[in-house]
Coordinates of C-alpha atoms in Angstrom, one line a residue:
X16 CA 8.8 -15.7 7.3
X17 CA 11.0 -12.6 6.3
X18 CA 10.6 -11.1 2.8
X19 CA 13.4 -9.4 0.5
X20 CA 13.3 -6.4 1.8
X21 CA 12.4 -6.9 5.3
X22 CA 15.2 -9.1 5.9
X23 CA 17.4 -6.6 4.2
X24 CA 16.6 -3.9 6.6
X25 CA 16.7 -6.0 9.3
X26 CA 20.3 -6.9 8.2
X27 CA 21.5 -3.4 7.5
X28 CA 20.2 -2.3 10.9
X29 CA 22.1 -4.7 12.9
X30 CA 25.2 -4.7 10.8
X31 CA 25.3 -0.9 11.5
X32 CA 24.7 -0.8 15.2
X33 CA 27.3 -3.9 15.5
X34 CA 29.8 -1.4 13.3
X35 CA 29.7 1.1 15.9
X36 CA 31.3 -1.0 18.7
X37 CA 34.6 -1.4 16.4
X38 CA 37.4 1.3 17.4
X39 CA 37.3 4.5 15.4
X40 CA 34.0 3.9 13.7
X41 CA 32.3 6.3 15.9
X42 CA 33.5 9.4 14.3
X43 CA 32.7 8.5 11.1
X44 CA 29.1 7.0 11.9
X45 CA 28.6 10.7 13.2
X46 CA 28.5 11.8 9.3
X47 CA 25.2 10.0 9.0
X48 CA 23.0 11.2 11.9
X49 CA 20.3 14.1 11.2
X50 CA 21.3 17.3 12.3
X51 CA 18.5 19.8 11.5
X52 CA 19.7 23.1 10.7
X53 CA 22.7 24.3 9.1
X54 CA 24.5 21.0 9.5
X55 CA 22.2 19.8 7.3
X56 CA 22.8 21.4 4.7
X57 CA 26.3 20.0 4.1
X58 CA 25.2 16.7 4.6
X59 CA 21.8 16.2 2.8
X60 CA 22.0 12.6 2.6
X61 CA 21.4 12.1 6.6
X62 CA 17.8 12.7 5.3
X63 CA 17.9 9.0 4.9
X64 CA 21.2 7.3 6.2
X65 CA 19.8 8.2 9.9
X66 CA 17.4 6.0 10.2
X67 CA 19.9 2.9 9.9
X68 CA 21.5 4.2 13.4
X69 CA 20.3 3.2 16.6
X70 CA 21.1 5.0 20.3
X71 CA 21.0 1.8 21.9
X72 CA 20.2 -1.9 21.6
X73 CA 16.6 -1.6 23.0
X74 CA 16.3 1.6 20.1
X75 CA 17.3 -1.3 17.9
X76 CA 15.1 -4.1 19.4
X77 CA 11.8 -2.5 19.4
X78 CA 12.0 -1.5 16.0
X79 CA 13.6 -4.5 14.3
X80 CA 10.2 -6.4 16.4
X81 CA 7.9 -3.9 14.8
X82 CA 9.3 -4.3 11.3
X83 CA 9.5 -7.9 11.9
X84 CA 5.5 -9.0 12.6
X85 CA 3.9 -5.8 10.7
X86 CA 7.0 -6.1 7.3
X87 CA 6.5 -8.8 5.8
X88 CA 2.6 -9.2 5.4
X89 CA 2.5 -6.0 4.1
X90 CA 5.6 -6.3 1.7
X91 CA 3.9 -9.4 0.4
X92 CA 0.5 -7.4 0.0
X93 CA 2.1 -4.5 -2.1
X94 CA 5.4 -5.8 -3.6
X95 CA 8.6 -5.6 -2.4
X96 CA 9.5 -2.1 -4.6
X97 CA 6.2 -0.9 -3.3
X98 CA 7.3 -1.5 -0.1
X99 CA 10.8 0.1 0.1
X100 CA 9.1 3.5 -1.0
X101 CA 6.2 3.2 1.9
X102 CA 9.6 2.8 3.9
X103 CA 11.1 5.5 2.4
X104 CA 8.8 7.8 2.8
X105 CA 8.3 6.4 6.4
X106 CA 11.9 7.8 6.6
X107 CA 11.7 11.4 4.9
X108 CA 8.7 12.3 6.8
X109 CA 10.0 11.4 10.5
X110 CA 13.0 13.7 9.0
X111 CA 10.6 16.7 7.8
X112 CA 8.6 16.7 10.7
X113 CA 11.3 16.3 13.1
X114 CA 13.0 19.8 11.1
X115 CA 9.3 21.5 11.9
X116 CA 10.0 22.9 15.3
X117 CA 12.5 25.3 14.0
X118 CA 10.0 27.2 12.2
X119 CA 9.1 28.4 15.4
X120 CA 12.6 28.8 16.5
X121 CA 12.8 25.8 18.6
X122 CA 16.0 23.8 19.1
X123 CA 15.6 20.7 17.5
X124 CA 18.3 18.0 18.8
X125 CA 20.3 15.4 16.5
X126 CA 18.2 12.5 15.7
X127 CA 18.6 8.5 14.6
X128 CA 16.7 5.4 14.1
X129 CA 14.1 3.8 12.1
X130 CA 10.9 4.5 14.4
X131 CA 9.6 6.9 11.7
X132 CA 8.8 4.6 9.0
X133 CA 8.3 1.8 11.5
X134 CA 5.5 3.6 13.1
X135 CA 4.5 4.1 9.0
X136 CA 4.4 0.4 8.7
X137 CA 1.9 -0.4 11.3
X138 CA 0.0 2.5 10.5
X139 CA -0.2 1.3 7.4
X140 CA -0.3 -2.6 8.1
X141 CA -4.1 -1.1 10.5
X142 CA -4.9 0.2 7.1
X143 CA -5.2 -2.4 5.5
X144 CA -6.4 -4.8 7.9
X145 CA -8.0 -3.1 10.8
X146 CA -9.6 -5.8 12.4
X147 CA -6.4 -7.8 12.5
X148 CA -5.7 -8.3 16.1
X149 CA -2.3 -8.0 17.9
X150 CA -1.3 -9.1 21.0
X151 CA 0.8 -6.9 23.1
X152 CA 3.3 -8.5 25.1
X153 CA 2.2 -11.7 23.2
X154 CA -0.8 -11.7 25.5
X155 CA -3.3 -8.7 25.6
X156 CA -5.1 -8.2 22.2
X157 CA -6.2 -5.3 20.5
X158 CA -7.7 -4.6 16.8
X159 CA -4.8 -2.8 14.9
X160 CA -7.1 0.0 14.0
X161 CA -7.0 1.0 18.0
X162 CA -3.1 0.1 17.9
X163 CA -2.3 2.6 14.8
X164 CA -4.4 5.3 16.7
X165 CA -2.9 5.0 20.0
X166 CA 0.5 5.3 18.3
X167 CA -0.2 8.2 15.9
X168 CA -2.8 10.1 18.0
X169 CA -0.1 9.7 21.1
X170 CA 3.3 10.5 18.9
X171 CA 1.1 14.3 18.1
X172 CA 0.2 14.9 21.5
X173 CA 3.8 14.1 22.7
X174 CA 5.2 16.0 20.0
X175 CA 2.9 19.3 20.6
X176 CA 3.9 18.7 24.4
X177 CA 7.2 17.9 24.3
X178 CA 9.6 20.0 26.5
X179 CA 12.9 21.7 24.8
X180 CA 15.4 18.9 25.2
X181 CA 13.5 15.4 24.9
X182 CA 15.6 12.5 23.7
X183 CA 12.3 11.2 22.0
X184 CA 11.4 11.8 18.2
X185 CA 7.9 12.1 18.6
X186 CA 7.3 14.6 15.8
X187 CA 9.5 12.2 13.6
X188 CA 7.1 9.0 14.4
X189 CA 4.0 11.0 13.9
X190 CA 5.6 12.4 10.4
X191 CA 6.4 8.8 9.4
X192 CA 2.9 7.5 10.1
X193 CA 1.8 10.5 8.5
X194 CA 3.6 10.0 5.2
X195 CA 3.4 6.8 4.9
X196 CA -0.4 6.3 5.4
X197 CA -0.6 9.1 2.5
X198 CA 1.7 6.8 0.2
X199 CA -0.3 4.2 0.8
X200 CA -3.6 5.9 0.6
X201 CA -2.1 7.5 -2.5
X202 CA -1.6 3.7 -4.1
X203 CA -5.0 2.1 -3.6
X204 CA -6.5 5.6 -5.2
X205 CA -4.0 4.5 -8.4
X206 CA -5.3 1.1 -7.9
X207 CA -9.0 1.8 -7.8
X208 CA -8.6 4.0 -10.9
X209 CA -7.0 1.7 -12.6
X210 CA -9.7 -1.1 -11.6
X211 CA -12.1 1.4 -13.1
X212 CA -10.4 2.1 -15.9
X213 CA -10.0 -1.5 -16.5
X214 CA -13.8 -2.2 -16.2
X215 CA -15.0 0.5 -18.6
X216 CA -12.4 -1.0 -21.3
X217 CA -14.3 -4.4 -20.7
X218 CA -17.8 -3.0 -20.9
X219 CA -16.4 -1.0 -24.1
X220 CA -15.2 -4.6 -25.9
X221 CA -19.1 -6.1 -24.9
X222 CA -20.5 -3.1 -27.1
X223 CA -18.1 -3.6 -30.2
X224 CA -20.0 -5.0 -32.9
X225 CA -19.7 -8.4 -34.0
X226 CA -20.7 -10.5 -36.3
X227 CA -22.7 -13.4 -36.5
X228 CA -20.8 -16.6 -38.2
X229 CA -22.6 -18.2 -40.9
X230 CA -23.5 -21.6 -38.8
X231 CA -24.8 -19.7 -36.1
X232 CA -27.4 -18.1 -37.9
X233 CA -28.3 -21.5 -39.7
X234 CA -28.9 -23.3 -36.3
X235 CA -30.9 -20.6 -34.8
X236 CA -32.8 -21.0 -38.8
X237 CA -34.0 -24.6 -37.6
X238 CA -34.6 -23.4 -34.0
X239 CA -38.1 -24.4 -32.8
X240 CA -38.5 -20.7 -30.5
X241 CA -41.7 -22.1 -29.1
X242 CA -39.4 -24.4 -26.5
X243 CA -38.0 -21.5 -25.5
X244 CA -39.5 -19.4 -22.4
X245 CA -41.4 -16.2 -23.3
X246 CA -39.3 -14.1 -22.2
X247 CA -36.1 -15.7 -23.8
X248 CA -38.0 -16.5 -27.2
X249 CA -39.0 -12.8 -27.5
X250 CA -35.0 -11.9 -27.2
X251 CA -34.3 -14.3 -29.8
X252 CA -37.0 -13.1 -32.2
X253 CA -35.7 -9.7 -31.7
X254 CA -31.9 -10.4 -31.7
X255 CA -32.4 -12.4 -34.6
X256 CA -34.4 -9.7 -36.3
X257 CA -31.8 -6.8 -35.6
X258 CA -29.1 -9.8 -37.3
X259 CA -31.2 -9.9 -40.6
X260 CA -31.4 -5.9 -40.8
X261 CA -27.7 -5.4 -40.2
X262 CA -26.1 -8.5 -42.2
X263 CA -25.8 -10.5 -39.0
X264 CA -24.0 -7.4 -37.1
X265 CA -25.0 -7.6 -33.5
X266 CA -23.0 -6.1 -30.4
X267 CA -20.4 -8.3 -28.5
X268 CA -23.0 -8.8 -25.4
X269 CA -26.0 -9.9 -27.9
X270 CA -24.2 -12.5 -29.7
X271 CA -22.9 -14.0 -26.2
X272 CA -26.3 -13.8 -25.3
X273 CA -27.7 -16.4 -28.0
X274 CA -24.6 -18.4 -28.3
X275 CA -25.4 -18.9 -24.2
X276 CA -29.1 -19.8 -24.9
X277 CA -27.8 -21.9 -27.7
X278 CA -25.7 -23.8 -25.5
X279 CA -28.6 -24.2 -22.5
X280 CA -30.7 -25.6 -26.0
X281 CA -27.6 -27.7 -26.9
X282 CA -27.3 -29.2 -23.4

């Protein structure tokens, strides 16, 4: 089942590569592919829009399929606004990447198409389950782990390797995987934090002092402790002790403790 934002991009994708068989549109779809270098420059914005083009209609295919079984599981597993950044950054770092061969004086050619952050999006989908298995060409199956690796260790090599002149981005889908696994990476590190965060707050409320009510320390007044187990009797005694010194103050965890023997008594 598509999700919001999958189906979106699916949508924008196809609408785009349908727009460029009208007459005319050509030209003007020209303004939104990346041309490292100068060009670039003058038209920042192809830092994104070129990833909604497509060379051709198996450009398109294979990468509408990829976003279509790896999108939505893992746009329901983050949130869709989660998911459009991991996307996003999917985008801008097959862009970066794709602009690194010109540090070394390299011609770098004109570039389009989503690959980038669809490469990110199963790189990211083996993140998060690795043992999920996929079935190429709906029939051999391999964990996604070994799928993610194959497609990022292969997009490097291919990119290192490349002759001057390839019509393949492979620097572009490395950066996407790249970027993307750090966004992700970068959000289950927030997560944890906060999960940490959230667990010292709860350990903190157990040690706040509380205070006993009135009734409660009149039923544990006609408790017999003897029919309690040694080792729970001598917790009462001495939970009820520390209550008499400190006008029935006790910390959080100590009262749960007797009002939990209370009720074991009561039951």
């Amino acid at each position: 089942m598509l999700t919001k934002w999958v189906g979106r991009l699916i949508g924008i994708n196809v609408a785009l590569y349908m727009l460029g068989y009208l007459p005319g549109t050509g030209q003007l779809l020209n303004n939104f592919v990346l041309v490292p270098g100068a060009e670039f420059l003058v038209r920042p914005w192809t830092l994104v829009t070129y990833a909604f083009l497509h060379g051709g209609f198996m450009h398109l295919l294979f990468n509408m399929i990829g976003l279509f079984f790896f999108g939505p599981r893992l746009e329901d597993r983050l949130g869709s606004r989660s998911f459009l950044q991991l996307y996003a950054w999917g985008v801008i770092g097959g862009a970066v990447f794709h602009f690194l061969p010109l540090i070394l004086g390299s011609a770098v050619p004109p570039v389009i198409g989503a690959s980038g952050a669809i490469y990110g999006i199963v790189i990211c989908f083996a993140m998060l389950w690795p043992r999920e298995r996929i079935y190429l060409w709906m029939v051999v199956p391999v964990p996604a782990w070994l799928l993610a690796s194959v497609l990022v260790f292969g997009a490097l090599f291919a990119g290192i390797t490349a002759q001057s002149g390839s019509n393949v981005a492979h620097l572009a889908h490395f950066g996407g995987a790249l970027c993307a696994g750090v966004y992700l990476r970068t959000l289950r590190l927030k997560y944890q934090a906060k999960q940490r965060q959230y667990k010292a707050i709860v350990k903190d409320t157990k040690d706040i002092l509380t205070k006993m009510t009135a009734s409660e320390v009149e039923y544990w007044s006609k408790v017999d402790l003897d029919t309690l187990h040694a080792v729970n009797r001598e917790e009462v005694e001495r939970l009820l002790a520390k209550a008499r010194q400190g006008d029935r103050i006790l910390t959080g965890t100590e009262v749960e403790t007797l009002r939990r023997l209370a009720l074991q008594l009561k039951t």
